[in-house]
Amino acid sequence: MTNKIQIFDTTLRDGEQVPGCQLKTHEKVIIAKELEALGVDVIEAGFPISSPGDFLSVVEISKAVKNVTVCGLTRSKKDDIDVAAEALHHAKHGRIHTGIGSSDVHIKHKFKSSREQVLEQGVWAVKYAKAKGYEVEFFAEDAGRADLAFLAQLTEAVIEAGADVVNIPDTTGYCLPHLYGKRIQYLFDHVKNIDKAVISVHCHNDLGLATANTIAGLTNGARQAEVTINGIGERAGNTSLEEIAMILQVHKDLDLYTNIKSERIFEISQLVSSMMHMPVQPNKAIVGANAFSHSSGIHQDGFLKHAENYEIINPADVGVSNSSIVLTARSGRAALKHRMELLGHKFEGEELNTLYENFLLVADEKKEVVNNDLLVLAANMLVLAR
Ligand code: KIV
Ligand code: ZN
């Protein structure tokens, strides 16, 4: 089995479903080109039958990118597949992503159907999509809650029908990492033709476990991860691309890799955030404003002695120009001295102690002490010294 993990980016489909995140076609094309430059393997460009705008976006993205597979989502319905096939006409590498609910909850309460009928419809959809001449990925929606034996039966049947990729989504973000990993392992142990397809993981973040579940899926044999920039997506979002790329880069022990050019991560994160009007939370891993910012005295002192004391990623590796030290009432003398030196002022010994006492008075009044405040403090020290 290969160690390469295919990155399937669904920022423009699952991500774009978020209220307020809708993009115009030309904006989607800009993001798609950036995703191509970032090194993703597949771009899910939209759900062509859902609206004329989505159809057009899939058409234009198919024309605009060449080194990446372009994918269109469908339900297991003839019209959906016909429209997706048409939208992908210009794609150098096109993929139809079709599927149906696989859990009993979905089968009973969404489709008012039976396992047998769902299996039959899924198999039919894969064969119909395959006949259009594209790669076919099948999604077993809500696989995280599906009966495992049935999920295995369905997986085997759609692979037999010609599916190139089978997506095992934790649609509701329900699974715990060790159990999601076991689900994937179960499929490898029970689906006899599993080596004929790539198994894909698509996790939602309702319990904050999307990234952990994705990693559990990959370490149990899945070779495609479905992700979005900044983790945007339905409800609490999807697994974030930047987290998966950097986990695999930092944890060489996992012996898995992607083609992501990590130094482009920060730029695309900012682009998606501003185009979608979706701010990135400051404490977001990898791309949040505080991800490389140190604020407590103990951490600042350790960081200034040796960055690796408190950083497991070099900010340059994700395109962040440098780490930052934020000066607050929790900061220590080392950070204050360091910042003053950057501003051209050297303080040592007793002078530094006095400066620090004055600094704390300002810091208790303000959330953050900025360079202007420090220059005033330095000027006051000079007056005192006269
Ligand atoms: O979460 C999900 O199950 C999906 C499918 C359409 C793949 O987004
Ligand atoms: Zn989803």
Coordinates of C-alpha atoms and ligand atoms in Angstrom, one line a residue:
M1 CA 0.0 0.0 0.0
T2 CA 1.3 3.5 -0.9
N3 CA 2.2 5.9 1.8
K4 CA 1.0 8.9 -0.2
I5 CA -2.2 10.5 1.1
Q6 CA -4.4 12.1 -1.6
I7 CA -5.8 15.4 -0.4
F8 CA -9.3 16.0 -1.6
D9 CA -10.3 19.6 -0.9
T10 CA -14.0 20.3 -0.5
T11 CA -13.7 24.0 0.5
L12 CA -15.7 25.0 -2.6
R13 CA -18.4 22.5 -1.9
D14 CA -18.8 21.4 1.7
G15 CA -17.1 24.7 2.8
E16 CA -19.2 26.9 0.5
Q17 CA -22.4 25.4 1.9
V18 CA -21.9 27.5 5.0
P19 CA -24.4 30.4 5.2
G20 CA -22.6 33.6 4.3
C21 CA -19.7 31.8 2.6
Q22 CA -21.1 31.8 -0.9
L23 CA -18.7 32.8 -3.6
K24 CA -19.1 34.0 -7.1
T25 CA -17.7 31.9 -9.9
H26 CA -14.7 34.1 -10.6
E27 CA -13.8 33.9 -6.9
K28 CA -14.1 30.1 -6.9
V29 CA -11.8 30.0 -9.9
I30 CA -9.2 32.1 -8.0
I31 CA -9.3 29.7 -5.0
A32 CA -9.2 26.6 -7.2
K33 CA -6.0 27.9 -8.9
E34 CA -4.5 28.5 -5.4
L35 CA -5.5 25.0 -4.3
E36 CA -3.8 23.6 -7.4
A37 CA -0.7 25.5 -6.6
L38 CA -0.9 24.3 -3.0
G39 CA -0.7 20.7 -4.3
V40 CA -4.1 19.2 -3.5
D41 CA -4.9 16.1 -5.6
V42 CA -8.7 16.7 -6.0
I43 CA -10.9 19.8 -5.9
E44 CA -14.5 19.2 -5.2
A45 CA -15.8 22.2 -7.2
G46 CA -19.5 22.1 -6.4
F47 CA -22.8 20.2 -6.7
P48 CA -23.7 21.0 -10.3
I49 CA -27.4 20.2 -10.2
S50 CA -28.0 22.4 -7.1
S51 CA -28.0 25.7 -9.0
P52 CA -26.9 27.3 -12.3
G53 CA -24.2 29.1 -10.4
D54 CA -22.7 25.9 -9.0
F55 CA -22.9 24.3 -12.5
L56 CA -21.1 27.2 -14.0
S57 CA -18.4 27.1 -11.3
V58 CA -17.7 23.4 -12.0
V59 CA -17.4 24.3 -15.7
E60 CA -15.1 27.2 -15.2
I61 CA -12.9 25.4 -12.6
S62 CA -12.7 22.4 -15.0
K63 CA -11.3 24.8 -17.7
A64 CA -9.0 26.7 -15.3
V65 CA -7.0 23.9 -13.6
K66 CA -5.0 21.1 -15.3
N67 CA -2.9 19.3 -12.7
V68 CA -5.6 18.4 -10.3
T69 CA -8.8 16.2 -10.5
V70 CA -12.0 18.2 -10.6
C71 CA -14.9 16.6 -8.8
G72 CA -18.7 17.3 -8.9
L73 CA -21.1 16.0 -6.3
T74 CA -24.3 14.2 -7.1
R75 CA -27.0 12.2 -5.3
S76 CA -27.6 8.7 -6.6
K77 CA -30.0 10.1 -9.2
K78 CA -29.9 10.1 -13.0
D79 CA -30.5 13.8 -13.5
D80 CA -27.8 14.7 -10.9
I81 CA -25.2 12.5 -12.7
D82 CA -26.2 13.7 -16.1
V83 CA -25.7 17.3 -15.1
A84 CA -22.4 16.7 -13.3
A85 CA -21.1 14.8 -16.3
E86 CA -21.9 17.8 -18.5
A87 CA -20.4 20.3 -16.1
L88 CA -17.1 18.3 -16.0
H89 CA -16.9 18.1 -19.8
H90 CA -13.8 20.4 -19.9
A91 CA -11.9 18.7 -17.0
K92 CA -8.6 17.1 -17.9
H93 CA -9.2 14.7 -15.0
G94 CA -12.9 14.6 -13.9
R95 CA -14.5 12.7 -11.1
I96 CA -18.2 12.2 -10.2
H97 CA -18.8 11.9 -6.5
T98 CA -22.1 10.1 -6.0
G99 CA -23.7 8.4 -3.1
I100 CA -26.5 7.7 -0.7
G101 CA -27.2 7.4 3.0
S102 CA -25.9 4.2 4.6
S103 CA -27.0 4.4 8.3
D104 CA -30.4 3.0 9.4
V105 CA -31.3 6.5 10.6
H106 CA -30.9 7.9 7.0
I107 CA -32.3 4.8 5.3
K108 CA -35.5 4.9 7.5
H109 CA -36.0 8.6 8.2
K110 CA -34.5 10.3 5.1
F111 CA -35.2 7.8 2.3
K112 CA -38.0 5.8 3.9
S113 CA -36.3 2.9 2.2
S114 CA -34.6 -0.4 3.1
R115 CA -30.9 -1.5 3.1
E116 CA -31.6 -3.6 0.0
Q117 CA -33.0 -0.7 -2.0
V118 CA -30.2 1.7 -0.9
L119 CA -27.6 -0.9 -2.0
E120 CA -29.3 -1.4 -5.3
Q121 CA -29.5 2.4 -5.9
G122 CA -25.9 3.0 -5.0
V123 CA -24.7 0.2 -7.3
W124 CA -26.9 1.6 -10.1
A125 CA -25.5 5.1 -9.6
V126 CA -21.9 4.0 -9.7
K127 CA -22.5 2.0 -12.9
Y128 CA -24.4 4.9 -14.5
A129 CA -21.7 7.5 -13.5
K130 CA -18.9 5.2 -14.6
A131 CA -20.5 4.9 -18.0
K132 CA -20.0 8.6 -18.4
G133 CA -16.3 8.0 -18.6
Y134 CA -15.2 9.7 -15.4
E135 CA -13.5 8.5 -12.3
V136 CA -16.2 7.6 -9.8
E137 CA -16.2 8.1 -6.0
F138 CA -19.0 6.7 -4.0
F139 CA -20.0 8.2 -0.6
A140 CA -21.8 6.1 2.0
E141 CA -23.4 9.0 3.8
D142 CA -23.5 8.8 7.6
A143 CA -21.1 5.8 7.5
G144 CA -20.0 6.8 11.0
R145 CA -23.3 5.5 12.3
A146 CA -24.0 2.8 9.8
D147 CA -24.3 -0.9 10.7
L148 CA -20.8 -2.2 10.0
A149 CA -21.7 -5.4 8.3
F150 CA -24.0 -3.5 6.0
L151 CA -21.3 -0.8 5.3
A152 CA -18.9 -3.6 4.3
Q153 CA -21.5 -5.2 2.0
L154 CA -22.3 -1.8 0.4
T155 CA -18.6 -1.0 0.0
E156 CA -17.9 -4.3 -1.7
A157 CA -20.9 -3.9 -4.0
V158 CA -20.0 -0.4 -5.2
I159 CA -16.4 -1.4 -5.8
E160 CA -17.7 -4.4 -7.8
A161 CA -19.8 -1.9 -9.7
G162 CA -16.7 0.1 -10.6
A163 CA -16.1 2.7 -7.9
D164 CA -12.5 4.0 -7.9
V165 CA -12.8 5.6 -4.5
V166 CA -15.2 4.8 -1.6
N167 CA -15.8 7.6 0.9
I168 CA -16.7 6.6 4.5
P169 CA -18.0 9.9 5.9
D170 CA -18.6 10.6 9.5
T171 CA -21.3 13.0 8.3
T172 CA -22.6 13.9 11.8
G173 CA -19.2 14.1 13.5
Y174 CA -20.4 11.3 15.9
C175 CA -17.4 8.9 16.0
L176 CA -14.6 8.6 18.5
P177 CA -11.2 8.4 16.9
H178 CA -10.4 4.8 18.0
L179 CA -13.8 3.6 16.9
Y180 CA -13.7 5.4 13.5
G181 CA -10.3 3.9 13.0
K182 CA -11.7 0.4 13.8
R183 CA -14.5 1.0 11.2
I184 CA -11.9 1.5 8.6
Q185 CA -9.9 -1.4 9.8
Y186 CA -13.1 -3.6 9.7
L187 CA -13.6 -2.7 6.0
F188 CA -10.1 -3.7 5.2
D189 CA -10.6 -7.0 7.0
H190 CA -14.1 -7.8 5.5
V191 CA -14.3 -6.3 2.0
K192 CA -12.7 -8.8 -0.3
N193 CA -12.1 -6.4 -3.2
I194 CA -11.0 -3.4 -1.1
D195 CA -7.6 -3.4 -2.8
K196 CA -9.4 -2.3 -6.0
A197 CA -10.4 1.1 -4.6
V198 CA -9.0 3.9 -2.5
I199 CA -10.8 4.4 0.8
S200 CA -11.5 8.0 1.7
V201 CA -12.2 9.7 5.0
H202 CA -14.5 12.7 5.3
C203 CA -15.1 13.8 8.9
H204 CA -17.2 16.5 10.5
N205 CA -16.3 18.4 13.6
D206 CA -19.4 18.3 15.7
L207 CA -17.5 17.0 18.7
G208 CA -14.2 18.7 17.8
L209 CA -12.8 15.3 16.6
A210 CA -12.7 15.7 12.8
T211 CA -8.9 15.9 12.6
A212 CA -8.4 13.1 15.1
N213 CA -10.8 10.9 13.3
T214 CA -9.2 11.6 9.9
I215 CA -5.8 10.6 11.3
A216 CA -7.3 7.4 12.8
G217 CA -8.8 6.6 9.4
L218 CA -5.5 7.2 7.6
T219 CA -3.5 5.1 10.1
N220 CA -5.9 2.3 9.5
G221 CA -5.5 2.2 5.8
A222 CA -7.5 5.1 4.2
R223 CA -5.5 6.9 1.6
Q224 CA -7.6 9.9 0.8
A225 CA -8.5 12.7 3.3
E226 CA -11.4 15.1 2.5
V227 CA -10.6 18.4 4.0
T228 CA -11.3 22.2 3.8
I229 CA -9.1 25.2 4.2
N230 CA -9.6 26.6 7.8
G231 CA -11.9 23.6 8.5
I232 CA -14.9 25.4 7.2
G233 CA -18.0 23.3 6.4
E234 CA -21.5 22.3 7.4
R235 CA -22.3 23.1 11.1
A236 CA -19.1 22.8 13.1
G237 CA -17.1 22.3 9.9
N238 CA -14.9 19.7 8.3
T239 CA -11.4 18.4 8.9
S240 CA -9.0 21.2 8.2
L241 CA -6.5 20.7 5.4
E242 CA -3.7 22.6 7.2
E243 CA -4.0 20.3 10.3
I244 CA -3.8 17.1 8.3
A245 CA -0.9 18.4 6.2
M246 CA 1.1 19.5 9.2
I247 CA 0.4 16.5 11.4
L248 CA 1.8 14.3 8.6
Q249 CA 4.7 16.6 8.2
V250 CA 5.5 16.8 11.9
H251 CA 4.9 13.2 12.7
K252 CA 7.3 11.5 10.4
D253 CA 6.8 8.4 12.5
L254 CA 3.4 7.9 10.8
D255 CA 5.3 7.4 7.5
L256 CA 2.6 9.0 5.5
Y257 CA 3.0 12.1 3.3
T258 CA 1.0 14.5 1.1
N259 CA 2.0 16.7 -1.9
I260 CA 1.0 19.9 0.0
K261 CA 3.5 22.7 -0.3
S262 CA 3.1 23.7 3.3
E263 CA 4.7 27.2 2.9
R264 CA 1.6 28.2 0.9
I265 CA -0.8 27.4 3.7
F266 CA -1.0 30.7 5.5
E267 CA -1.6 32.7 2.3
I268 CA -4.5 30.5 1.1
S269 CA -6.0 30.4 4.6
Q270 CA -6.1 34.3 4.6
L271 CA -7.5 34.3 1.0
V272 CA -10.4 31.9 1.9
S273 CA -11.1 33.7 5.1
S274 CA -11.4 37.1 3.4
M275 CA -13.3 35.9 0.3
M276 CA -15.8 33.9 2.4
H277 CA -16.1 36.6 5.1
M278 CA -15.3 33.9 7.6
P279 CA -12.7 35.0 10.2
V280 CA -10.2 32.5 11.5
Q281 CA -10.5 32.0 15.2
P282 CA -7.3 33.4 16.8
N283 CA -6.4 30.1 18.5
K284 CA -7.0 28.0 15.4
A285 CA -4.2 25.4 15.0
I286 CA -1.6 26.3 12.3
V287 CA -3.3 29.4 10.8
G288 CA -4.8 31.3 13.8
A289 CA -3.3 34.7 14.8
N290 CA -2.1 33.2 18.0
A291 CA -0.7 30.0 16.6
F292 CA 2.9 31.3 16.8
S293 CA 2.5 34.0 19.4
H294 CA 3.8 33.6 22.9
S295 CA 2.4 35.6 25.8
S296 CA 3.3 34.2 29.2
G297 CA 6.6 35.1 30.9
I298 CA 7.7 31.4 31.3
H299 CA 7.0 30.6 27.6
Q300 CA 8.5 33.8 26.3
D301 CA 11.7 33.3 28.2
G302 CA 12.0 29.6 27.0
F303 CA 11.1 30.6 23.4
L304 CA 13.7 33.4 23.4
K305 CA 16.4 30.9 24.6
H306 CA 15.5 28.3 21.9
A307 CA 12.4 28.5 19.7
E308 CA 11.9 24.7 19.8
N309 CA 11.2 24.9 23.5
Y310 CA 7.7 26.1 22.7
E311 CA 7.3 25.6 18.9
I312 CA 6.9 22.3 17.1
I313 CA 6.5 23.9 13.7
N314 CA 8.8 26.5 12.2
P315 CA 6.3 29.3 11.2
A316 CA 8.2 29.7 7.9
D317 CA 7.1 26.1 7.0
V318 CA 3.5 27.3 6.8
G319 CA 4.3 30.7 5.3
V320 CA 4.1 32.7 8.5
S321 CA 6.9 35.3 8.5
N322 CA 7.8 35.1 12.1
S323 CA 6.7 34.1 15.6
S324 CA 5.6 36.9 17.9
I325 CA 5.9 37.8 21.5
V326 CA 2.9 39.6 22.9
L327 CA 3.6 41.9 25.9
T328 CA 0.9 41.7 28.6
A329 CA 0.9 41.7 32.4
R330 CA 1.8 38.0 32.2
S331 CA 5.1 38.7 30.4
G332 CA 8.4 38.6 32.0
R333 CA 11.6 40.7 32.0
A334 CA 13.2 38.6 29.3
A335 CA 10.5 39.4 26.7
L336 CA 10.5 43.1 27.7
K337 CA 14.3 43.4 27.5
H338 CA 14.2 41.6 24.1
R339 CA 11.5 43.9 22.6
M340 CA 13.2 47.0 24.0
E341 CA 16.4 45.9 22.2
L342 CA 14.5 45.5 19.0
L343 CA 13.4 49.1 19.5
G344 CA 17.0 50.2 20.0
H345 CA 17.0 50.5 23.9
K346 CA 19.2 48.4 26.1
F347 CA 18.3 47.9 29.8
E348 CA 20.1 45.7 32.3
G349 CA 20.2 45.1 36.1
E350 CA 18.5 47.6 38.3
E351 CA 17.5 49.7 35.4
L352 CA 15.6 46.8 33.8
N353 CA 13.9 46.1 37.2
T354 CA 12.6 49.6 37.4
L355 CA 11.5 49.5 33.7
Y356 CA 9.7 46.2 34.4
E357 CA 7.8 47.7 37.4
N358 CA 6.7 50.6 35.3
F359 CA 5.8 48.3 32.4
L360 CA 3.5 46.2 34.8
L361 CA 1.6 49.3 35.8
V362 CA 0.9 50.0 32.1
A363 CA 0.2 46.4 31.4
D364 CA -2.4 46.1 34.2
E365 CA -4.3 49.0 32.6
K366 CA -4.1 47.6 29.0
K367 CA -4.7 44.2 27.4
E368 CA -1.5 44.5 25.4
V369 CA 1.5 46.8 25.7
V370 CA 2.5 47.9 22.2
N371 CA 5.6 49.5 20.8
N372 CA 4.4 53.1 21.3
D373 CA 3.8 52.4 25.0
L374 CA 7.3 50.9 25.3
L375 CA 8.8 54.0 23.6
V376 CA 7.1 56.2 26.2
L377 CA 8.4 54.0 29.0
A378 CA 11.9 54.1 27.6
A379 CA 11.7 57.9 27.3
N380 CA 10.5 58.2 31.0
M381 CA 13.5 56.0 32.0
L382 CA 15.9 58.5 30.3
V383 CA 14.3 61.4 32.1
L384 CA 14.6 59.5 35.4
A385 CA 18.3 58.9 34.7
R386 CA 19.2 62.6 34.2
Ligands
KIV1 O1 -20.7 14.8 5.1 C1 -21.0 14.1 4.1 O2 -21.4 13.0 4.3 C2 -20.9 14.7 2.8 C3 -21.1 13.8 1.7 C4 -22.0 14.5 0.6 C5 -19.8 13.3 1.1 O3 -20.5 15.9 2.7
ZN2 ZN -19.6 16.6 4.5

